[in-house]
CSV table of C-alpha atoms in Angstrom, one decimal:
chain,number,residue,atom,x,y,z
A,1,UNK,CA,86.2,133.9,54.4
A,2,UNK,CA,87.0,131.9,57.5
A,3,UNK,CA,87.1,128.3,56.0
A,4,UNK,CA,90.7,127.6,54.2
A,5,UNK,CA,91.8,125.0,51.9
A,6,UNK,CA,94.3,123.4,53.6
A,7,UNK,CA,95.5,122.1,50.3
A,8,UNK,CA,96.8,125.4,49.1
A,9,UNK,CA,99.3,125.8,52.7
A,10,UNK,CA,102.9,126.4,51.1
A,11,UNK,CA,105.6,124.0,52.6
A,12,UNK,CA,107.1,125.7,55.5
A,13,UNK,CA,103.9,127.5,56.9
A,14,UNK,CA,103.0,126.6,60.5
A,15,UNK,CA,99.6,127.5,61.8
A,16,UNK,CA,99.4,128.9,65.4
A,17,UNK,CA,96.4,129.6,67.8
A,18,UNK,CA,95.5,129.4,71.5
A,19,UNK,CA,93.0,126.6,70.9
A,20,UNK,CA,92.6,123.9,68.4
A,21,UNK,CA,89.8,121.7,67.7
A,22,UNK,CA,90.6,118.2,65.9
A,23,UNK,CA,87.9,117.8,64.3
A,24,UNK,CA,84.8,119.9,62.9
A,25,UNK,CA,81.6,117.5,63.6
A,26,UNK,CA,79.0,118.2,66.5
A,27,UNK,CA,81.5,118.0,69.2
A,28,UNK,CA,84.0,120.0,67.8
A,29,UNK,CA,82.1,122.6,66.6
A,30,UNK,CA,79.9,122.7,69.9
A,31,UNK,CA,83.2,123.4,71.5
A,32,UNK,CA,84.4,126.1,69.1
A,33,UNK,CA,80.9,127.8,69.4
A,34,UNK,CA,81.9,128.3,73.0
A,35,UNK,CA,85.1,130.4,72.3
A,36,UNK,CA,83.5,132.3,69.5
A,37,UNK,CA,83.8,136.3,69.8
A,38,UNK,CA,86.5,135.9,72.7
A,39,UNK,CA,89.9,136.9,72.9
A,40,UNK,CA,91.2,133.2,72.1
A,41,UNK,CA,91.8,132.3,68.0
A,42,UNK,CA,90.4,129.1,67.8
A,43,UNK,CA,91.2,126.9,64.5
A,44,UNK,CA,89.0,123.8,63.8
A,45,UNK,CA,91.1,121.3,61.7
A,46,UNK,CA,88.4,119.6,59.3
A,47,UNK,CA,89.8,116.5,57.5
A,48,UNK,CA,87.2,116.6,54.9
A,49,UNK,CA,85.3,119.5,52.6
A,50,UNK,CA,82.2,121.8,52.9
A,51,UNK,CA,80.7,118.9,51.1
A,52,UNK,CA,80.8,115.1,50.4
A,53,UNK,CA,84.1,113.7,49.1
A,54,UNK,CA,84.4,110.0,48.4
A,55,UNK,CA,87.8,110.3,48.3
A,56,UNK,CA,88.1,111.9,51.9
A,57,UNK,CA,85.7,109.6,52.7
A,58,UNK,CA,87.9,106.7,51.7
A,59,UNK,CA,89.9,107.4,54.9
A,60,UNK,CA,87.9,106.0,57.0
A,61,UNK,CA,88.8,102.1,55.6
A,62,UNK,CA,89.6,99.9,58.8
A,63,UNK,CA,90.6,96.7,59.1
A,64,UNK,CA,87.9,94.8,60.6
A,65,UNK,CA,88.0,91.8,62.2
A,66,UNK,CA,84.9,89.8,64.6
A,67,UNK,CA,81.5,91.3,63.6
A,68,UNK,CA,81.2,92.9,60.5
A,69,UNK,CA,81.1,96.6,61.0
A,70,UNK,CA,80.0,99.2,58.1
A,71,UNK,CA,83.2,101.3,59.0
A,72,UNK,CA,82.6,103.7,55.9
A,73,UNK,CA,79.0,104.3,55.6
A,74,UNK,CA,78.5,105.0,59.6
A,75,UNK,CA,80.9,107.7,59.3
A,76,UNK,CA,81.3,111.3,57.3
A,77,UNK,CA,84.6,113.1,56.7
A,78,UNK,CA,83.2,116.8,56.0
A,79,UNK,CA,82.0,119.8,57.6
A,80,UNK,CA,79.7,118.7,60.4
A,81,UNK,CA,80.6,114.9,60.4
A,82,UNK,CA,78.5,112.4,61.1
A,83,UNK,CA,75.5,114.8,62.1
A,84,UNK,CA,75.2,115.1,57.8
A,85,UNK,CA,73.1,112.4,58.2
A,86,UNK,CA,72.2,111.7,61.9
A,87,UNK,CA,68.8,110.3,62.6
A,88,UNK,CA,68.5,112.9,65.3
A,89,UNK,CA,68.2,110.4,68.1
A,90,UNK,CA,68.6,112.6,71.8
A,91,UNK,CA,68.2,110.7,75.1
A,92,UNK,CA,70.1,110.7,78.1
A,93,UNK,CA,72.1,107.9,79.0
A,94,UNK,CA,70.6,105.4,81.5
A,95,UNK,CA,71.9,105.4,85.3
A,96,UNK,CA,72.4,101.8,85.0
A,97,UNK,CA,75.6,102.9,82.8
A,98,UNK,CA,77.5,104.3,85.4
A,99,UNK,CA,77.4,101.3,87.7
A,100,UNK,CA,80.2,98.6,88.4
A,101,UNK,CA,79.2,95.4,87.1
A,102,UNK,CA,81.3,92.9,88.8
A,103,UNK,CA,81.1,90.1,86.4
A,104,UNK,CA,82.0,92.9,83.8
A,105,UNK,CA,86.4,94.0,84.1
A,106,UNK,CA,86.9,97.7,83.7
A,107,UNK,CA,83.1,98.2,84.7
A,108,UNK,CA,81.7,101.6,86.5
A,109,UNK,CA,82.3,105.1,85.9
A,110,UNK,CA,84.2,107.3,88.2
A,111,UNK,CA,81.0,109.6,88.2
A,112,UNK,CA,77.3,109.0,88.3
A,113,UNK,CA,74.8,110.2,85.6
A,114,UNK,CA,74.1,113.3,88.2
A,115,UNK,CA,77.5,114.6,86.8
A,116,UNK,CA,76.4,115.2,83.2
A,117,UNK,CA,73.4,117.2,83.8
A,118,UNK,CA,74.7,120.7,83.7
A,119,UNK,CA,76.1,119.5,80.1
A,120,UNK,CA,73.5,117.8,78.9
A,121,UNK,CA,71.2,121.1,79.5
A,122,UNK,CA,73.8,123.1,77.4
A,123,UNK,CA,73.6,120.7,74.9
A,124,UNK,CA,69.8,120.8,74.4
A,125,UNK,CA,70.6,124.4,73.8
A,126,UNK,CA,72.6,123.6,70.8
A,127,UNK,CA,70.6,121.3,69.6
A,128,UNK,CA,67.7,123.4,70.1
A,129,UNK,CA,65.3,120.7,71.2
A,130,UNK,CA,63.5,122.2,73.8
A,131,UNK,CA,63.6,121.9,78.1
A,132,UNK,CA,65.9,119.2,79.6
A,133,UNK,CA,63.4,117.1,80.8
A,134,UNK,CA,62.8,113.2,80.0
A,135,UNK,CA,60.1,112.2,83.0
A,136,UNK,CA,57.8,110.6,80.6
A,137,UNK,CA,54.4,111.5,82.6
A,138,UNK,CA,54.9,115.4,83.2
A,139,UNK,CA,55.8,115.9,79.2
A,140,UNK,CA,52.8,113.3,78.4
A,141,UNK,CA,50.4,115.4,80.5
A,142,UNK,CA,51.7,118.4,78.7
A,143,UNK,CA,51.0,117.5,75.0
A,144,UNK,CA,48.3,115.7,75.8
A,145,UNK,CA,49.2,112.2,75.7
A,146,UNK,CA,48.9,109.0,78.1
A,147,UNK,CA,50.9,106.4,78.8
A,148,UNK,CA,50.3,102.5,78.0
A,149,UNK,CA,49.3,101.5,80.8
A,150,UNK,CA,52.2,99.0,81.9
A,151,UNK,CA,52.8,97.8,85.7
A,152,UNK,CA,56.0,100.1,86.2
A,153,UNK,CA,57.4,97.4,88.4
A,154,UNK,CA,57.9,95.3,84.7
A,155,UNK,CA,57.7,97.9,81.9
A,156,UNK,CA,59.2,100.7,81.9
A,157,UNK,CA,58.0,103.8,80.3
A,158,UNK,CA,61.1,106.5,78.5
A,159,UNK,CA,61.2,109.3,76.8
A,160,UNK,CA,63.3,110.1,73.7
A,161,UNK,CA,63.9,113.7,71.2
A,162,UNK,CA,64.3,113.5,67.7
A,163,UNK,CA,65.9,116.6,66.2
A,164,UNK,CA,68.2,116.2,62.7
A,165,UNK,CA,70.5,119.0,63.5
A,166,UNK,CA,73.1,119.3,61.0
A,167,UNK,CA,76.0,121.1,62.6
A,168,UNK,CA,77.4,121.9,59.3
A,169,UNK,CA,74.6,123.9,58.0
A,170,UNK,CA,73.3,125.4,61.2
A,171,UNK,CA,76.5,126.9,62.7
A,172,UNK,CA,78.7,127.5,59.7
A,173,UNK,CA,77.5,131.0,59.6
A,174,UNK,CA,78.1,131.5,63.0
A,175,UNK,CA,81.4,130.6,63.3
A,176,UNK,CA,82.1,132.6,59.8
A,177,UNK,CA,80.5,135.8,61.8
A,178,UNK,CA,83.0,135.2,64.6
A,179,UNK,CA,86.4,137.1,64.4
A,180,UNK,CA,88.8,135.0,66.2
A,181,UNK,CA,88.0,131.3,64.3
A,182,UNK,CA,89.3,129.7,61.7
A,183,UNK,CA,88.1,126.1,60.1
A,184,UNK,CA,91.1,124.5,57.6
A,185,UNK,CA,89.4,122.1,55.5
A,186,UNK,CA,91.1,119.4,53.7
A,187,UNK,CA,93.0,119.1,56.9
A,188,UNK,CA,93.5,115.6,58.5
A,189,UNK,CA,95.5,115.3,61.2
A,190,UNK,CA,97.8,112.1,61.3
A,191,UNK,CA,99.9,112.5,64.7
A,192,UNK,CA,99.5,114.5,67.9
A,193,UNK,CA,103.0,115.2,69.0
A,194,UNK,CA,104.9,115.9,72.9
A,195,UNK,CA,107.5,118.4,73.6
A,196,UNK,CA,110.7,117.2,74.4
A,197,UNK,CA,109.9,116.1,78.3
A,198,UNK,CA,106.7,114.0,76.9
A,199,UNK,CA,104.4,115.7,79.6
A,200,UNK,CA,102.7,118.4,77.2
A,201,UNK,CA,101.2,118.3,73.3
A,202,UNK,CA,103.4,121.1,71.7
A,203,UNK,CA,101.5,120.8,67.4
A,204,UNK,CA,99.9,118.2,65.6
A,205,UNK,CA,100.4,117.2,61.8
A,206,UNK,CA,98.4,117.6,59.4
A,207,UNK,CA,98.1,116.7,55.8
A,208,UNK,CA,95.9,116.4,53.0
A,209,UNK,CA,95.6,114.4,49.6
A,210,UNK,CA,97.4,116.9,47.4
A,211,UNK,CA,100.6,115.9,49.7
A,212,UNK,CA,101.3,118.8,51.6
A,213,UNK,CA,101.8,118.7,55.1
A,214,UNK,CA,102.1,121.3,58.0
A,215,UNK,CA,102.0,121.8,62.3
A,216,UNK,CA,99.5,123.3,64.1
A,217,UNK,CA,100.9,124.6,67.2
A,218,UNK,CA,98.4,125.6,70.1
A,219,UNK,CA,98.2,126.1,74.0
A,220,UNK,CA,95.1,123.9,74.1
A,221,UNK,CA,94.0,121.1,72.0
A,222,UNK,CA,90.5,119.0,71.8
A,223,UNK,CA,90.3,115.7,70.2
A,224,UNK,CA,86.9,115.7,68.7
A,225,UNK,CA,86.9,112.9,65.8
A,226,UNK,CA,84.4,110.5,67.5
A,227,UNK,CA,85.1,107.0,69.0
A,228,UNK,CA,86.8,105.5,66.2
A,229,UNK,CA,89.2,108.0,64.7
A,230,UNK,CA,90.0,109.6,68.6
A,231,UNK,CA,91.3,106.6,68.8
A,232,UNK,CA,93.1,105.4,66.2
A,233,UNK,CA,94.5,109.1,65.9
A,234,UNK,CA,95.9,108.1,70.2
A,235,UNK,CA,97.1,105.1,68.8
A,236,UNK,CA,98.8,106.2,65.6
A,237,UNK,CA,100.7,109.0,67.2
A,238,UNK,CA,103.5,107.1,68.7
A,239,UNK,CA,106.9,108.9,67.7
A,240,UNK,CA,106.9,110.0,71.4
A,241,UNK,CA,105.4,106.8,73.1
A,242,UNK,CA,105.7,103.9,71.2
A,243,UNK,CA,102.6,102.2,72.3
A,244,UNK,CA,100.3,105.3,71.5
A,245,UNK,CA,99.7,108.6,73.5
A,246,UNK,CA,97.6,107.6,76.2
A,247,UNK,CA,98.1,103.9,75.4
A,248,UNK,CA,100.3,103.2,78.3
A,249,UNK,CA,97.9,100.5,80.0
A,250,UNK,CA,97.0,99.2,76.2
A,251,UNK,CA,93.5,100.2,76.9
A,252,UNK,CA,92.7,102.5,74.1
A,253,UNK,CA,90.5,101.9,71.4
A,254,UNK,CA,89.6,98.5,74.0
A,255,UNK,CA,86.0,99.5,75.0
A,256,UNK,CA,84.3,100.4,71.1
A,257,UNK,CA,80.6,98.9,71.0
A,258,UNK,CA,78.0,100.1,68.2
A,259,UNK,CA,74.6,100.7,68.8
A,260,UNK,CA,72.7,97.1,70.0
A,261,UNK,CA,70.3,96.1,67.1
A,262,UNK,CA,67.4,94.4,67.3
A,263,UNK,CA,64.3,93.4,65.6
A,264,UNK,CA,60.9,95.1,67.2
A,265,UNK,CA,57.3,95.6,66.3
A,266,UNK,CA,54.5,97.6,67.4
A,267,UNK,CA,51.9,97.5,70.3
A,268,UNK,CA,49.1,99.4,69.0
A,269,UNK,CA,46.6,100.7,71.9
A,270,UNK,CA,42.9,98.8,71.9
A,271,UNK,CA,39.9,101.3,73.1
């Protein structure tokens, strides 16, 4: 069995691989999938179970202030995070994104969307959701559909996947199979930590609820806990840099925004 209790570590053990994944939802175990069967041991820190835990779950409390924010129930602390109950939602983000805004500060991306191609293709293949390919009249002419018909120069006309891909479920086999990774569950990593000229990450800590702590050391690491908890993870490891690792310009955790809701109905088409 690959998949440890990190409950059951005896004081004193350190863990040691060549890469480690902080987190074990879609992206981290999209990125583990890519080192399985290599000559790299890979170990994926999961802070929750195989299953639901309310208790683990309880970790993600914040202190919210401004807009109400559902800080629990948007978030799952087990095996395949938040993708244990993802609507399935896949569509490329707009170009619009990218752009520098100048009545917006810290607008623009230093890329264009033309940069996240390549990845987004890989991706569909982990998802399994078919072709890359969001042109909305090419894929309407192939199943057979048409579109409204809208003046494009007012309306336009896009194209989104749905796909519930549970991570946890599809690829937990897989990454059992594989020889050189490990997943520690119960593992919940509380502070990345520097070596002693600040420039490199030498371990992390871990612990878990029965009180037991231990490092991870690694040549590599990948924060993969999703917008909230990569940050507050940056922000909370500050026995190296006070202000946070990374948090030198007080910019981290700054830019969080949740999906815009909005009310909608339904144009149905007359013949």
């Amino acid at each position: 069995d690959k998949y440890f209790d990190s409950r059951e570590i005896p004081p004193g053990e350190v863990i040691s691989c060549d890469l480690c994944v902080i987190g074990g939802g879609a992206a981290g175990i999209a990125v583990a999938r890519e080192f399985a069967n290599t000559n790299h041991s890979v170990c994926i820190l999961e802070s929750g179970g195989l299953t639901f835990d309310q208790d683990i779950n309880e970790l993600n409390k914040l202190d919210v202030t401004g807009r109400p924010y559902p800080e629990q129930g948007s978030r799952l602390r087990y095996f395949g995070g938040t993708t244990n109950h993802w609507g399935g939602h896949c569509v490329p983000l707009r170009p619009s994104v990218f752009e520098k805004r100048e009545w917006i500060p810290y607008s623009g991306w230093p890329f264009g969307i033309g940069e996240l191609h390549q990845y987004y293709v890989r991706a569909h293949q982990v998802m399994e959701i078919g072709p890359y390919d969001y042109d909305p009249l090419p894929v309407a002419n192939r199943l057979g559909y048409k579109l409204l018909p809208f003046d494009p120069a007012n309306v336009e006309s896009s194209l989104s996947r749905y796909y519930r891909q549970r991570f946890g479920e599809r690829y937990r086999q897989n990454l059992e199979d594989a020889g050189n990774v490990s997943v520690m569950l119960y593992a919940t990593v509380t502070s990345i930590n520097l070596d002693a000229d600040k420039r490199f990450v030498t371990d992390v800590t871990a612990n878990t609820l029965a009180g037991n702590s231990f490092p991870v050391r690694a040549k590599f690491f990948v924060l993969a806990t999703g917008g909230i908890e990569n940050a507050r993870l940056l922000l909370l490891s500050n026995r190296d840099i006070p202000a946070g690792l990374g948090n030198q310009n007080d910019l981290v955790g700054r830019f969080f925004q949740e999906h815009i809701l909005y009310t909608s109905g339904f144009i149905l088409p007359v013949d």
